[in-house]
Amino acid sequence: MTDTTQLNELTVTRTLDAPRTSVYQAWTDPERFAQWWGPVGFTTDPSTVALDVRVGGSWQATMAAEGIGEFPFTGVYREVEENERLVFTLVDPNDENIAERAARGEAEELTTVTFADQDGGTQLTFHQAGQFDDAKAEEVKGGWNSFFDSLGAYLANA
């Protein structure tokens, strides 16, 4: 099978009804991260979450859904600006083209999350650059929107 993916980028912006420090902590505290990581209908066992939030530190988390399976993600933090910005790689070991992409040095997707005060809440801007085709880009964007639905629900009940 030949991988025909190309470098694509997507951006999702969401305004969350929570202070910037709370949103940042939801991304950087393992217990909080486990409460929302994954699209609606998925759960993340806190024992699968490890966040070494520093430049060069690694992260990992496994989300799961009954009847669908487990989905582990890993990466490395490239930039960390407390309450402002996180830049990290994201690797999906279940990607069917992972071996081929890794051989070309393309297995990682670069993710940037910024946090800004907005109207008493937080504007979260999520940007991802990775190797996925145009059709998959819409699927990926829809998936991240579902993740942020989970994040919003978590923050509303935190």
PDB file of C-alpha atoms in Angstrom:
ATOM      1  CA  MET A   1       0.000   0.000   0.000  1.00  0.00           C
ATOM      2  CA  THR A   2       1.379   3.382  -0.938  1.00  0.00           C
ATOM      3  CA  ASP A   3       0.882   6.310   1.394  1.00  0.00           C
ATOM      4  CA  THR A   4      -0.440   9.235  -0.648  1.00  0.00           C
ATOM      5  CA  THR A   5      -0.864  11.637   2.239  1.00  0.00           C
ATOM      6  CA  GLN A   6       0.507  15.150   2.160  1.00  0.00           C
ATOM      7  CA  LEU A   7       1.353  17.803   4.708  1.00  0.00           C
ATOM      8  CA  ASN A   8      -1.876  19.399   5.772  1.00  0.00           C
ATOM      9  CA  GLU A   9      -2.753  21.881   8.484  1.00  0.00           C
ATOM     10  CA  LEU A  10      -5.910  22.506  10.411  1.00  0.00           C
ATOM     11  CA  THR A  11      -6.970  25.008  13.029  1.00  0.00           C
ATOM     12  CA  VAL A  12      -9.821  24.766  15.523  1.00  0.00           C
ATOM     13  CA  THR A  13     -10.745  27.708  17.743  1.00  0.00           C
ATOM     14  CA  ARG A  14     -13.027  27.286  20.706  1.00  0.00           C
ATOM     15  CA  THR A  15     -14.125  29.710  23.425  1.00  0.00           C
ATOM     16  CA  LEU A  16     -14.421  27.921  26.756  1.00  0.00           C
ATOM     17  CA  ASP A  17     -16.294  29.193  29.784  1.00  0.00           C
ATOM     18  CA  ALA A  18     -13.396  28.797  32.206  1.00  0.00           C
ATOM     19  CA  PRO A  19     -10.358  30.820  33.264  1.00  0.00           C
ATOM     20  CA  ARG A  20      -7.209  30.400  31.192  1.00  0.00           C
ATOM     21  CA  THR A  21      -5.353  28.796  34.124  1.00  0.00           C
ATOM     22  CA  SER A  22      -8.065  26.131  34.420  1.00  0.00           C
ATOM     23  CA  VAL A  23      -7.961  25.341  30.717  1.00  0.00           C
ATOM     24  CA  TYR A  24      -4.156  25.159  30.768  1.00  0.00           C
ATOM     25  CA  GLN A  25      -4.272  22.849  33.802  1.00  0.00           C
ATOM     26  CA  ALA A  26      -6.737  20.593  31.967  1.00  0.00           C
ATOM     27  CA  TRP A  27      -3.972  20.104  29.379  1.00  0.00           C
ATOM     28  CA  THR A  28      -1.078  19.743  31.821  1.00  0.00           C
ATOM     29  CA  ASP A  29      -2.329  17.965  34.961  1.00  0.00           C
ATOM     30  CA  PRO A  30      -2.600  14.190  34.362  1.00  0.00           C
ATOM     31  CA  GLU A  31      -5.712  13.696  36.505  1.00  0.00           C
ATOM     32  CA  ARG A  32      -7.541  16.570  34.820  1.00  0.00           C
ATOM     33  CA  PHE A  33      -6.330  15.548  31.357  1.00  0.00           C
ATOM     34  CA  ALA A  34      -7.760  12.041  31.859  1.00  0.00           C
ATOM     35  CA  GLN A  35     -11.187  13.532  32.596  1.00  0.00           C
ATOM     36  CA  TRP A  36     -11.657  14.899  29.082  1.00  0.00           C
ATOM     37  CA  TRP A  37      -9.071  13.433  26.666  1.00  0.00           C
ATOM     38  CA  GLY A  38     -10.902  11.848  23.782  1.00  0.00           C
ATOM     39  CA  PRO A  39     -13.957  12.535  21.686  1.00  0.00           C
ATOM     40  CA  VAL A  40     -17.440  12.322  23.161  1.00  0.00           C
ATOM     41  CA  GLY A  41     -18.140   8.701  24.146  1.00  0.00           C
ATOM     42  CA  PHE A  42     -14.498   7.844  24.886  1.00  0.00           C
ATOM     43  CA  THR A  43     -12.794   7.568  28.256  1.00  0.00           C
ATOM     44  CA  THR A  44      -9.181   7.787  29.323  1.00  0.00           C
ATOM     45  CA  ASP A  45      -7.947   5.703  32.242  1.00  0.00           C
ATOM     46  CA  PRO A  46      -5.797   7.994  34.431  1.00  0.00           C
ATOM     47  CA  SER A  47      -3.204   5.195  34.742  1.00  0.00           C
ATOM     48  CA  THR A  48      -2.449   5.590  31.005  1.00  0.00           C
ATOM     49  CA  VAL A  49      -1.695   9.319  31.257  1.00  0.00           C
ATOM     50  CA  ALA A  50       1.845  10.608  31.776  1.00  0.00           C
ATOM     51  CA  LEU A  51       2.589  14.291  31.148  1.00  0.00           C
ATOM     52  CA  ASP A  52       6.157  15.526  31.622  1.00  0.00           C
ATOM     53  CA  VAL A  53       5.282  19.120  30.748  1.00  0.00           C
ATOM     54  CA  ARG A  54       8.669  20.658  29.956  1.00  0.00           C
ATOM     55  CA  VAL A  55      10.622  21.198  26.768  1.00  0.00           C
ATOM     56  CA  GLY A  56      11.862  17.747  25.756  1.00  0.00           C
ATOM     57  CA  GLY A  57       9.466  16.000  28.153  1.00  0.00           C
ATOM     58  CA  SER A  58       7.230  13.264  26.819  1.00  0.00           C
ATOM     59  CA  TRP A  59       3.517  12.682  27.118  1.00  0.00           C
ATOM     60  CA  GLN A  60       1.237   9.716  26.587  1.00  0.00           C
ATOM     61  CA  ALA A  61      -2.423   8.858  27.007  1.00  0.00           C
ATOM     62  CA  THR A  62      -4.703   6.066  25.854  1.00  0.00           C
ATOM     63  CA  MET A  63      -8.352   6.731  25.140  1.00  0.00           C
ATOM     64  CA  ALA A  64     -10.844   3.907  24.736  1.00  0.00           C
ATOM     65  CA  ALA A  65     -14.423   3.227  23.754  1.00  0.00           C
ATOM     66  CA  GLU A  66     -16.292   0.031  24.409  1.00  0.00           C
ATOM     67  CA  GLY A  67     -16.699  -1.996  21.261  1.00  0.00           C
ATOM     68  CA  ILE A  68     -14.237   0.206  19.362  1.00  0.00           C
ATOM     69  CA  GLY A  69     -10.923  -0.338  21.131  1.00  0.00           C
ATOM     70  CA  GLU A  70      -7.994   1.519  22.639  1.00  0.00           C
ATOM     71  CA  PHE A  71      -6.140   4.358  20.998  1.00  0.00           C
ATOM     72  CA  PRO A  72      -2.756   5.307  22.459  1.00  0.00           C
ATOM     73  CA  PHE A  73      -1.087   8.624  21.659  1.00  0.00           C
ATOM     74  CA  THR A  74       2.419   9.773  22.494  1.00  0.00           C
ATOM     75  CA  GLY A  75       4.601  12.779  21.840  1.00  0.00           C
ATOM     76  CA  VAL A  76       7.238  15.202  23.046  1.00  0.00           C
ATOM     77  CA  TYR A  77       6.811  18.789  24.225  1.00  0.00           C
ATOM     78  CA  ARG A  78       8.692  21.255  22.012  1.00  0.00           C
ATOM     79  CA  GLU A  79       7.577  24.513  23.693  1.00  0.00           C
ATOM     80  CA  VAL A  80       5.935  25.163  27.042  1.00  0.00           C
ATOM     81  CA  GLU A  81       4.792  28.644  28.089  1.00  0.00           C
ATOM     82  CA  GLU A  82       2.657  28.283  31.216  1.00  0.00           C
ATOM     83  CA  ASN A  83      -0.937  29.420  30.690  1.00  0.00           C
ATOM     84  CA  GLU A  84      -0.017  30.684  27.196  1.00  0.00           C
ATOM     85  CA  ARG A  85       1.107  27.990  24.777  1.00  0.00           C
ATOM     86  CA  LEU A  86       1.958  24.317  24.363  1.00  0.00           C
ATOM     87  CA  VAL A  87       3.700  22.906  21.310  1.00  0.00           C
ATOM     88  CA  PHE A  88       4.075  19.147  21.139  1.00  0.00           C
ATOM     89  CA  THR A  89       4.352  16.277  18.744  1.00  0.00           C
ATOM     90  CA  LEU A  90       1.559  13.763  18.458  1.00  0.00           C
ATOM     91  CA  VAL A  91       2.118  10.210  17.275  1.00  0.00           C
ATOM     92  CA  ASP A  92      -0.709   7.766  16.662  1.00  0.00           C
ATOM     93  CA  PRO A  93       0.848   4.271  16.811  1.00  0.00           C
ATOM     94  CA  ASN A  94      -2.375   2.832  15.297  1.00  0.00           C
ATOM     95  CA  ASP A  95      -1.895   4.816  12.065  1.00  0.00           C
ATOM     96  CA  GLU A  96      -1.945   2.208   9.294  1.00  0.00           C
ATOM     97  CA  ASN A  97       0.915   4.009   7.529  1.00  0.00           C
ATOM     98  CA  ILE A  98       3.047   4.617  10.649  1.00  0.00           C
ATOM     99  CA  ALA A  99       5.994   2.422   9.611  1.00  0.00           C
ATOM    100  CA  GLU A 100       6.165   3.947   6.153  1.00  0.00           C
ATOM    101  CA  ARG A 101       5.804   7.485   7.538  1.00  0.00           C
ATOM    102  CA  ALA A 102       8.375   6.874  10.279  1.00  0.00           C
ATOM    103  CA  ALA A 103      10.897   5.690   7.685  1.00  0.00           C
ATOM    104  CA  ARG A 104      10.469   9.072   5.959  1.00  0.00           C
ATOM    105  CA  GLY A 105      10.608  10.951   9.294  1.00  0.00           C
ATOM    106  CA  GLU A 106       6.946  11.972   8.995  1.00  0.00           C
ATOM    107  CA  ALA A 107       5.271   9.989  11.780  1.00  0.00           C
ATOM    108  CA  GLU A 108       4.839  12.982  14.073  1.00  0.00           C
ATOM    109  CA  GLU A 109       2.184  15.636  13.802  1.00  0.00           C
ATOM    110  CA  LEU A 110       3.110  19.020  15.269  1.00  0.00           C
ATOM    111  CA  THR A 111       0.416  20.443  17.501  1.00  0.00           C
ATOM    112  CA  THR A 112       0.205  23.963  18.922  1.00  0.00           C
ATOM    113  CA  VAL A 113      -2.351  24.944  21.546  1.00  0.00           C
ATOM    114  CA  THR A 114      -2.644  28.566  22.661  1.00  0.00           C
ATOM    115  CA  PHE A 115      -4.689  29.981  25.513  1.00  0.00           C
ATOM    116  CA  ALA A 116      -5.954  33.588  25.589  1.00  0.00           C
ATOM    117  CA  ASP A 117      -8.365  35.464  27.843  1.00  0.00           C
ATOM    118  CA  GLN A 118     -11.660  36.231  26.130  1.00  0.00           C
ATOM    119  CA  ASP A 119     -14.809  37.711  27.658  1.00  0.00           C
ATOM    120  CA  GLY A 120     -14.268  36.102  31.066  1.00  0.00           C
ATOM    121  CA  GLY A 121     -13.403  32.760  29.485  1.00  0.00           C
ATOM    122  CA  THR A 122     -10.595  31.337  27.408  1.00  0.00           C
ATOM    123  CA  GLN A 123     -10.065  31.242  23.696  1.00  0.00           C
ATOM    124  CA  LEU A 124      -8.313  27.990  22.879  1.00  0.00           C
ATOM    125  CA  THR A 125      -6.685  27.810  19.468  1.00  0.00           C
ATOM    126  CA  PHE A 126      -5.568  24.389  18.328  1.00  0.00           C
ATOM    127  CA  HIS A 127      -3.333  24.065  15.278  1.00  0.00           C
ATOM    128  CA  GLN A 128      -2.078  20.779  13.872  1.00  0.00           C
ATOM    129  CA  ALA A 129       0.270  20.116  10.985  1.00  0.00           C
ATOM    130  CA  GLY A 130       0.571  16.530   9.849  1.00  0.00           C
ATOM    131  CA  GLN A 131       0.562  14.016   7.069  1.00  0.00           C
ATOM    132  CA  PHE A 132      -3.059  13.470   6.144  1.00  0.00           C
ATOM    133  CA  ASP A 133      -4.931  13.934   2.901  1.00  0.00           C
ATOM    134  CA  ASP A 134      -7.631  16.550   2.304  1.00  0.00           C
ATOM    135  CA  ALA A 135     -10.486  14.089   2.878  1.00  0.00           C
ATOM    136  CA  LYS A 136      -8.959  12.945   6.157  1.00  0.00           C
ATOM    137  CA  ALA A 137      -8.405  16.573   7.240  1.00  0.00           C
ATOM    138  CA  GLU A 138     -12.157  17.103   7.661  1.00  0.00           C
ATOM    139  CA  GLU A 139     -12.423  13.858   9.644  1.00  0.00           C
ATOM    140  CA  VAL A 140      -9.496  14.902  11.854  1.00  0.00           C
ATOM    141  CA  LYS A 141     -11.021  18.361  12.420  1.00  0.00           C
ATOM    142  CA  GLY A 142     -14.356  16.781  13.361  1.00  0.00           C
ATOM    143  CA  GLY A 143     -12.558  14.503  15.807  1.00  0.00           C
ATOM    144  CA  TRP A 144     -10.790  17.413  17.487  1.00  0.00           C
ATOM    145  CA  ASN A 145     -14.062  19.333  17.729  1.00  0.00           C
ATOM    146  CA  SER A 146     -15.483  16.346  19.608  1.00  0.00           C
ATOM    147  CA  PHE A 147     -12.420  16.355  21.905  1.00  0.00           C
ATOM    148  CA  PHE A 148     -13.117  20.021  22.677  1.00  0.00           C
ATOM    149  CA  ASP A 149     -16.783  19.245  23.340  1.00  0.00           C
ATOM    150  CA  SER A 150     -15.481  16.819  25.989  1.00  0.00           C
ATOM    151  CA  LEU A 151     -13.096  19.478  27.334  1.00  0.00           C
ATOM    152  CA  GLY A 152     -15.917  22.049  27.552  1.00  0.00           C
ATOM    153  CA  ALA A 153     -18.175  19.599  29.391  1.00  0.00           C
ATOM    154  CA  TYR A 154     -15.370  18.717  31.817  1.00  0.00           C
ATOM    155  CA  LEU A 155     -14.617  22.391  32.534  1.00  0.00           C
ATOM    156  CA  ALA A 156     -18.313  23.151  33.052  1.00  0.00           C
ATOM    157  CA  ASN A 157     -18.466  20.485  35.770  1.00  0.00           C
ATOM    158  CA  ALA A 158     -15.005  20.974  37.328  1.00  0.00           C
TER     159      ALA A 158
END
